[in-house]
Coordinates of C-alpha atoms in Angstrom, one line a residue:
M873 CA 44.8 8.4 -18.9
D874 CA 45.8 6.8 -15.4
A875 CA 43.3 3.6 -15.9
K876 CA 43.5 3.2 -11.9
T877 CA 42.0 6.6 -11.4
V878 CA 38.5 6.4 -9.7
C879 CA 36.5 10.0 -8.9
I880 CA 33.5 9.5 -6.5
V881 CA 30.7 12.4 -5.9
G882 CA 29.2 11.5 -2.8
G883 CA 31.8 9.3 -1.3
T884 CA 31.5 10.4 1.7
G885 CA 28.1 8.9 2.7
F886 CA 27.1 5.7 3.8
V887 CA 27.4 3.9 1.0
G888 CA 30.4 6.0 -0.3
M889 CA 32.1 4.5 2.4
H890 CA 32.2 0.8 1.2
V891 CA 33.0 2.1 -2.3
A892 CA 35.9 3.6 -1.3
N893 CA 37.3 1.0 1.0
R894 CA 37.0 -1.6 -2.0
L895 CA 38.4 0.8 -4.3
A896 CA 41.4 1.2 -1.8
G897 CA 41.9 -2.6 -1.5
R898 CA 41.8 -3.0 -5.2
G899 CA 44.5 -0.4 -5.7
Y900 CA 42.8 2.2 -7.2
A901 CA 43.9 5.8 -6.6
I902 CA 40.4 7.6 -5.6
R903 CA 39.5 11.3 -5.7
A904 CA 36.9 11.7 -3.3
L905 CA 34.6 14.6 -3.5
T906 CA 32.9 16.7 -0.6
R907 CA 31.4 20.4 -0.2
R908 CA 33.0 19.6 3.6
Y909 CA 36.1 19.0 3.8
Y910 CA 35.3 17.2 7.6
R911 CA 32.8 15.2 6.6
G912 CA 35.3 13.0 4.8
R913 CA 37.6 12.5 7.3
D914 CA 37.0 9.0 7.9
L915 CA 37.7 8.2 4.3
L916 CA 41.5 9.5 5.0
P917 CA 42.7 6.5 6.4
F918 CA 42.0 4.6 2.6
P919 CA 45.1 4.0 1.3
G920 CA 45.2 5.8 -2.6
L921 CA 42.6 8.5 -1.5
R922 CA 42.7 11.9 -2.2
L923 CA 39.6 13.9 -0.1
I924 CA 39.1 16.9 -2.4
E925 CA 36.5 19.6 -1.6
A926 CA 34.5 21.2 -3.9
D927 CA 31.8 22.6 -5.6
V928 CA 29.9 19.8 -6.7
H929 CA 27.3 22.0 -8.3
D930 CA 30.2 23.9 -10.3
E931 CA 30.9 21.4 -13.7
R932 CA 33.8 23.7 -14.0
Q933 CA 34.8 22.2 -11.0
L934 CA 33.9 18.6 -12.0
V935 CA 35.3 19.0 -15.4
R936 CA 39.2 19.1 -13.6
H937 CA 38.6 16.4 -11.4
F938 CA 37.2 14.3 -13.5
S939 CA 40.2 14.7 -15.8
G940 CA 42.5 11.7 -16.0
C941 CA 40.2 9.3 -14.3
H942 CA 38.8 5.6 -16.0
A943 CA 35.4 5.8 -14.0
V944 CA 32.8 8.8 -12.2
I945 CA 30.7 7.0 -9.4
N946 CA 27.9 9.4 -8.8
L947 CA 26.3 7.9 -5.1
A948 CA 24.6 11.5 -4.6
G949 CA 21.7 11.5 -3.1
A950 CA 18.8 13.6 -0.9
H951 CA 17.1 12.3 2.4
T952 CA 15.3 12.7 4.7
G953 CA 17.0 15.3 7.5
R954 CA 16.1 17.8 10.1
N955 CA 14.7 19.9 8.0
G956 CA 14.0 18.9 4.9
P957 CA 14.5 17.3 2.1
R958 CA 12.1 19.6 -0.1
E959 CA 11.1 19.4 -3.3
G960 CA 13.8 21.6 -4.7
A961 CA 16.2 19.6 -2.2
Y962 CA 16.0 16.0 -4.3
R963 CA 15.5 18.2 -7.9
E964 CA 18.8 19.5 -7.2
V965 CA 20.5 16.0 -6.1
H966 CA 18.8 13.5 -7.9
V967 CA 18.4 15.9 -11.2
D968 CA 20.3 18.8 -11.7
L969 CA 23.1 17.1 -9.9
A970 CA 22.9 14.1 -12.4
R971 CA 22.7 15.8 -15.5
R972 CA 26.0 18.0 -14.3
V973 CA 28.1 15.0 -13.3
L974 CA 27.4 13.1 -16.8
S975 CA 28.2 16.3 -18.5
A976 CA 31.1 17.3 -16.6
A977 CA 32.1 13.2 -17.3
R978 CA 31.6 13.5 -21.1
R979 CA 33.5 16.7 -21.6
A980 CA 36.4 15.2 -19.2
S981 CA 36.7 11.9 -21.7
V982 CA 36.0 9.5 -18.5
P983 CA 35.1 5.9 -20.4
R984 CA 33.0 4.4 -17.1
Y985 CA 30.0 6.3 -15.6
L986 CA 28.1 4.3 -12.7
H987 CA 25.0 5.8 -11.5
M988 CA 23.0 5.1 -7.8
S989 CA 19.4 5.5 -8.1
A990 CA 16.8 3.0 -6.9
L991 CA 14.2 0.7 -7.1
G992 CA 11.4 1.6 -8.6
A993 CA 12.5 5.0 -9.5
H994 CA 10.3 6.3 -12.2
P995 CA 9.2 9.6 -13.2
D996 CA 6.0 8.6 -13.4
A997 CA 6.1 7.6 -9.0
N998 CA 4.0 8.6 -7.1
S999 CA 6.4 9.5 -4.5
L1000 CA 8.5 12.6 -4.8
F1001 CA 11.9 10.9 -4.3
L1002 CA 11.4 8.2 -6.7
R1003 CA 9.9 10.2 -9.4
T1004 CA 12.8 12.5 -8.8
K1005 CA 15.4 9.5 -8.7
G1006 CA 13.7 8.2 -11.8
E1007 CA 13.9 11.6 -14.2
G1008 CA 17.6 11.5 -13.4
E1009 CA 18.2 7.8 -14.2
Q1010 CA 16.8 8.5 -17.4
L1011 CA 19.1 11.5 -18.1
V1012 CA 21.4 8.4 -17.9
R1013 CA 19.9 5.8 -19.6
A1014 CA 19.7 8.5 -22.3
A1015 CA 23.1 9.1 -22.6
D1016 CA 25.5 8.4 -26.0
P1017 CA 27.4 4.7 -25.5
E1018 CA 29.2 6.1 -28.0
Q1019 CA 30.7 8.9 -25.7
I1020 CA 30.3 7.3 -22.4
G1021 CA 29.8 3.7 -20.7
A1022 CA 27.1 4.1 -18.1
T1023 CA 26.1 1.3 -16.0
V1024 CA 22.8 2.0 -13.5
L1025 CA 22.2 0.2 -9.9
R1026 CA 18.9 0.5 -8.4
P1027 CA 19.0 -0.9 -5.0
S1028 CA 16.4 -1.8 -2.3
V1029 CA 16.6 -0.1 1.0
I1030 CA 20.7 0.0 2.0
F1031 CA 21.4 -1.8 6.0
G1032 CA 24.2 -2.0 7.5
S1033 CA 26.0 -0.6 10.2
G1034 CA 25.7 3.5 10.3
D1035 CA 22.4 2.9 8.1
R1036 CA 19.2 5.2 7.8
F1037 CA 16.4 2.7 8.3
L1038 CA 16.9 -0.1 10.9
N1039 CA 19.1 1.9 13.0
R1040 CA 16.3 5.4 13.0
F1041 CA 13.5 2.5 13.9
A1042 CA 15.9 1.1 16.8
G1043 CA 16.1 4.9 18.2
L1044 CA 12.2 5.6 17.6
L1045 CA 11.7 2.1 19.2
R1046 CA 14.1 3.0 22.1
F1047 CA 11.4 5.7 23.3
A1048 CA 8.6 4.1 22.5
P1049 CA 6.3 3.3 25.7
G1050 CA 5.7 -0.6 25.3
V1051 CA 3.6 0.4 22.3
F1052 CA 4.7 1.3 18.9
F1053 CA 2.7 2.7 16.3
L1054 CA 3.9 1.9 12.9
P1055 CA 2.5 3.7 9.8
T1056 CA 2.1 1.3 6.7
P1057 CA 2.7 -1.9 8.3
D1058 CA 2.5 -4.0 5.3
A1059 CA 4.9 -1.8 3.0
R1060 CA 7.1 -4.8 1.1
F1061 CA 11.0 -4.3 1.3
Q1062 CA 14.1 -6.9 0.2
P1063 CA 16.9 -5.2 2.0
V1064 CA 20.9 -5.5 0.5
F1065 CA 23.3 -5.1 2.8
A1066 CA 25.7 -2.1 2.1
G1067 CA 28.6 -3.9 1.6
D1068 CA 27.3 -5.7 -1.4
V1069 CA 26.2 -2.5 -3.2
G1070 CA 29.8 -1.4 -2.8
Q1071 CA 30.8 -4.5 -4.3
A1072 CA 28.8 -3.8 -7.1
V1073 CA 29.9 -0.8 -8.5
I1074 CA 33.4 -1.8 -8.9
N1075 CA 32.2 -5.3 -10.7
A1076 CA 30.2 -3.1 -12.5
M1077 CA 32.8 -0.3 -13.3
E1078 CA 35.5 -3.3 -14.0
N1079 CA 33.2 -5.1 -16.3
P1080 CA 32.8 -3.4 -19.7
R1081 CA 29.7 -5.7 -20.7
T1082 CA 27.5 -3.8 -17.9
A1083 CA 27.4 -0.3 -19.7
G1084 CA 24.2 0.7 -21.0
R1085 CA 22.6 -1.8 -18.7
A1086 CA 20.8 -1.5 -15.2
Y1087 CA 20.9 -3.9 -12.3
E1088 CA 18.2 -4.3 -9.6
L1089 CA 19.7 -4.7 -6.3
C1090 CA 18.1 -7.1 -3.3
G1091 CA 19.0 -9.4 -0.4
P1092 CA 17.9 -12.9 -0.5
Q1093 CA 14.6 -12.3 1.2
I1094 CA 11.3 -9.9 1.4
Y1095 CA 9.9 -8.4 4.4
T1096 CA 7.0 -6.5 6.2
L1097 CA 8.1 -3.5 7.3
R1098 CA 6.3 -4.4 10.7
E1099 CA 8.6 -8.0 10.7
L1100 CA 11.6 -5.5 10.6
V1101 CA 10.7 -3.3 13.0
E1102 CA 9.8 -6.4 15.3
Y1103 CA 13.0 -8.0 14.5
V1104 CA 15.0 -4.7 15.0
A1105 CA 13.3 -4.4 18.6
E1106 CA 14.3 -8.3 19.3
L1107 CA 17.8 -7.2 18.5
R1108 CA 17.5 -4.5 21.1
G1109 CA 16.6 -6.1 22.9
L1110 CA 13.3 -3.9 23.5
R1111 CA 9.6 -5.2 24.6
R1112 CA 7.4 -3.3 22.6
R1113 CA 4.0 -4.4 20.8
V1114 CA 4.5 -3.0 17.5
V1115 CA 0.5 -2.1 16.3
G1116 CA 0.1 -1.2 12.8
L1117 CA -2.1 1.5 11.5
N1118 CA -4.3 1.4 8.7
D1119 CA -3.7 3.2 5.7
S1120 CA -6.2 6.3 7.0
L1121 CA -4.5 7.0 10.1
S1122 CA -0.8 6.5 8.2
Q1123 CA -1.8 8.6 6.0
A1124 CA -3.1 10.7 8.8
S1125 CA 0.2 10.5 10.8
A1126 CA 2.2 11.6 7.8
R1127 CA 0.4 15.0 7.7
V1128 CA 0.9 15.5 11.4
L1129 CA 4.4 14.6 11.7
G1130 CA 6.1 15.6 8.5
W1131 CA 5.8 19.0 10.2
M1132 CA 7.0 18.5 13.4
P1133 CA 11.1 18.8 14.4
G1134 CA 13.4 16.5 12.5
R1135 CA 10.1 15.7 10.6
P1136 CA 10.2 11.5 11.5
Y1137 CA 7.5 10.4 9.2
T1138 CA 6.4 12.3 6.1
L1139 CA 3.8 12.1 3.4
D1140 CA 6.8 11.5 0.8
Q1141 CA 7.5 8.5 3.2
Y1142 CA 4.0 7.3 3.1
R1143 CA 3.5 7.4 -0.7
L1144 CA 6.8 5.8 -1.1
S1145 CA 6.0 2.6 1.1
A1146 CA 2.9 2.2 -1.8
T1147 CA 5.4 0.9 -4.1
P1148 CA 7.0 -2.7 -3.3
S1149 CA 11.0 -2.0 -3.0
C1150 CA 11.2 -5.8 -4.4
C1151 CA 13.6 -7.1 -6.9
A1152 CA 12.0 -8.4 -10.7
E1153 CA 15.9 -9.9 -11.2
D1154 CA 18.8 -10.8 -9.4
G1155 CA 21.1 -8.0 -10.4
L1156 CA 23.8 -9.1 -7.3
A1157 CA 24.6 -12.1 -8.8
A1158 CA 24.3 -11.2 -12.5
L1159 CA 27.2 -9.0 -11.1
G1160 CA 29.1 -12.4 -9.5
I1161 CA 27.8 -11.6 -5.7
Q1162 CA 26.3 -13.1 -3.5
A1163 CA 23.6 -11.6 -1.5
N1164 CA 24.4 -11.7 2.3
A1165 CA 21.4 -12.3 4.9
L1166 CA 20.2 -9.4 6.8
E1167 CA 20.2 -11.5 9.9
A1168 CA 23.7 -12.2 9.3
I1169 CA 24.6 -8.6 9.6
A1170 CA 22.2 -6.9 11.7
P1171 CA 23.1 -8.2 14.9
T1172 CA 26.8 -7.1 14.5
Y1173 CA 25.8 -3.6 14.7
L1174 CA 22.1 -4.0 16.2
G1175 CA 22.5 -6.6 19.0
T1176 CA 23.7 -6.6 22.1
A1177 CA 27.7 -7.2 21.9
G1178 CA 27.8 -3.2 21.3
R1179 CA 30.8 -1.5 19.7
Q1180 CA 33.3 -4.8 19.7
A1181 CA 31.0 -6.5 17.2
Q1182 CA 31.1 -3.5 14.6
Y1183 CA 34.4 -3.0 14.7
Q1184 CA 35.1 -6.8 14.2
Q1185 CA 32.5 -6.7 11.2
A1186 CA 34.2 -3.5 9.7
R1187 CA 38.0 -5.5 10.3
R1188 CA 36.2 -8.2 8.1
E1189 CA 34.6 -6.0 5.5
A1190 CA 38.2 -4.9 5.2
G1191 CA 40.1 -8.2 4.9
R1192 CA 42.1 -7.2 8.0

């Protein structure tokens, strides 16, 4: 077995880019599985990376691609897209796929498995997103440590160039006519930088003592949603008055917007906001990582410096 080979499921996503970048920088051979080859073209310049088109829901294919790997990293997650997700999509990715990936890793005799969950994930959570994430996490935690060393990572909302959180609000604010109506303005978050999450995956994978444990990943500061949206407006140079909606209006807006094209705000997002996305412990520090502050990173991709700032940030992260 080549102890330097790692397979990533979900490697073509936002966090996957950061994980692959760091793995390549440390000399690993990387197998990145994707259902559509063209979606992973940005990964191709990473040295040692092989992009493999595969049906990740076919366990037999997973076993074949996992064979000979030192570790499997499962970063797959469903998110609100143009037409969803609905309950089936969440369950398919967060629960059924997690079960198949874990089973395939055991069948392929892979010694280490890293699983990306979410802060607040629990099988009894009110939010469908957190509930299905919790069910998938429960499967991983129940894995026999004699068969595979599994580690769970539980990040808060993740930010960085290309994120679906701060960038989403930047887009919405751009078209707001002077006033921006914000549901659940007091929802609390402790955003974590994608690069720190990527490094946490690597550090956990390389430390066998992390097997059987879960790590909460957060940035250094807690914000309300209103504070984050106002900060995004400031960075984008937009003069917008943010008006927070009360609970009844927040729920009503979720019922209406959840049926609009693109589903800009859903009932599940409303329910998700009721669970503070804040850490009870410093998992990054436990993994030897000093968290980057939001204020140190967000201006590089949301500020007025434009593409050049984003390019320089990417070079710094890659050590080039």
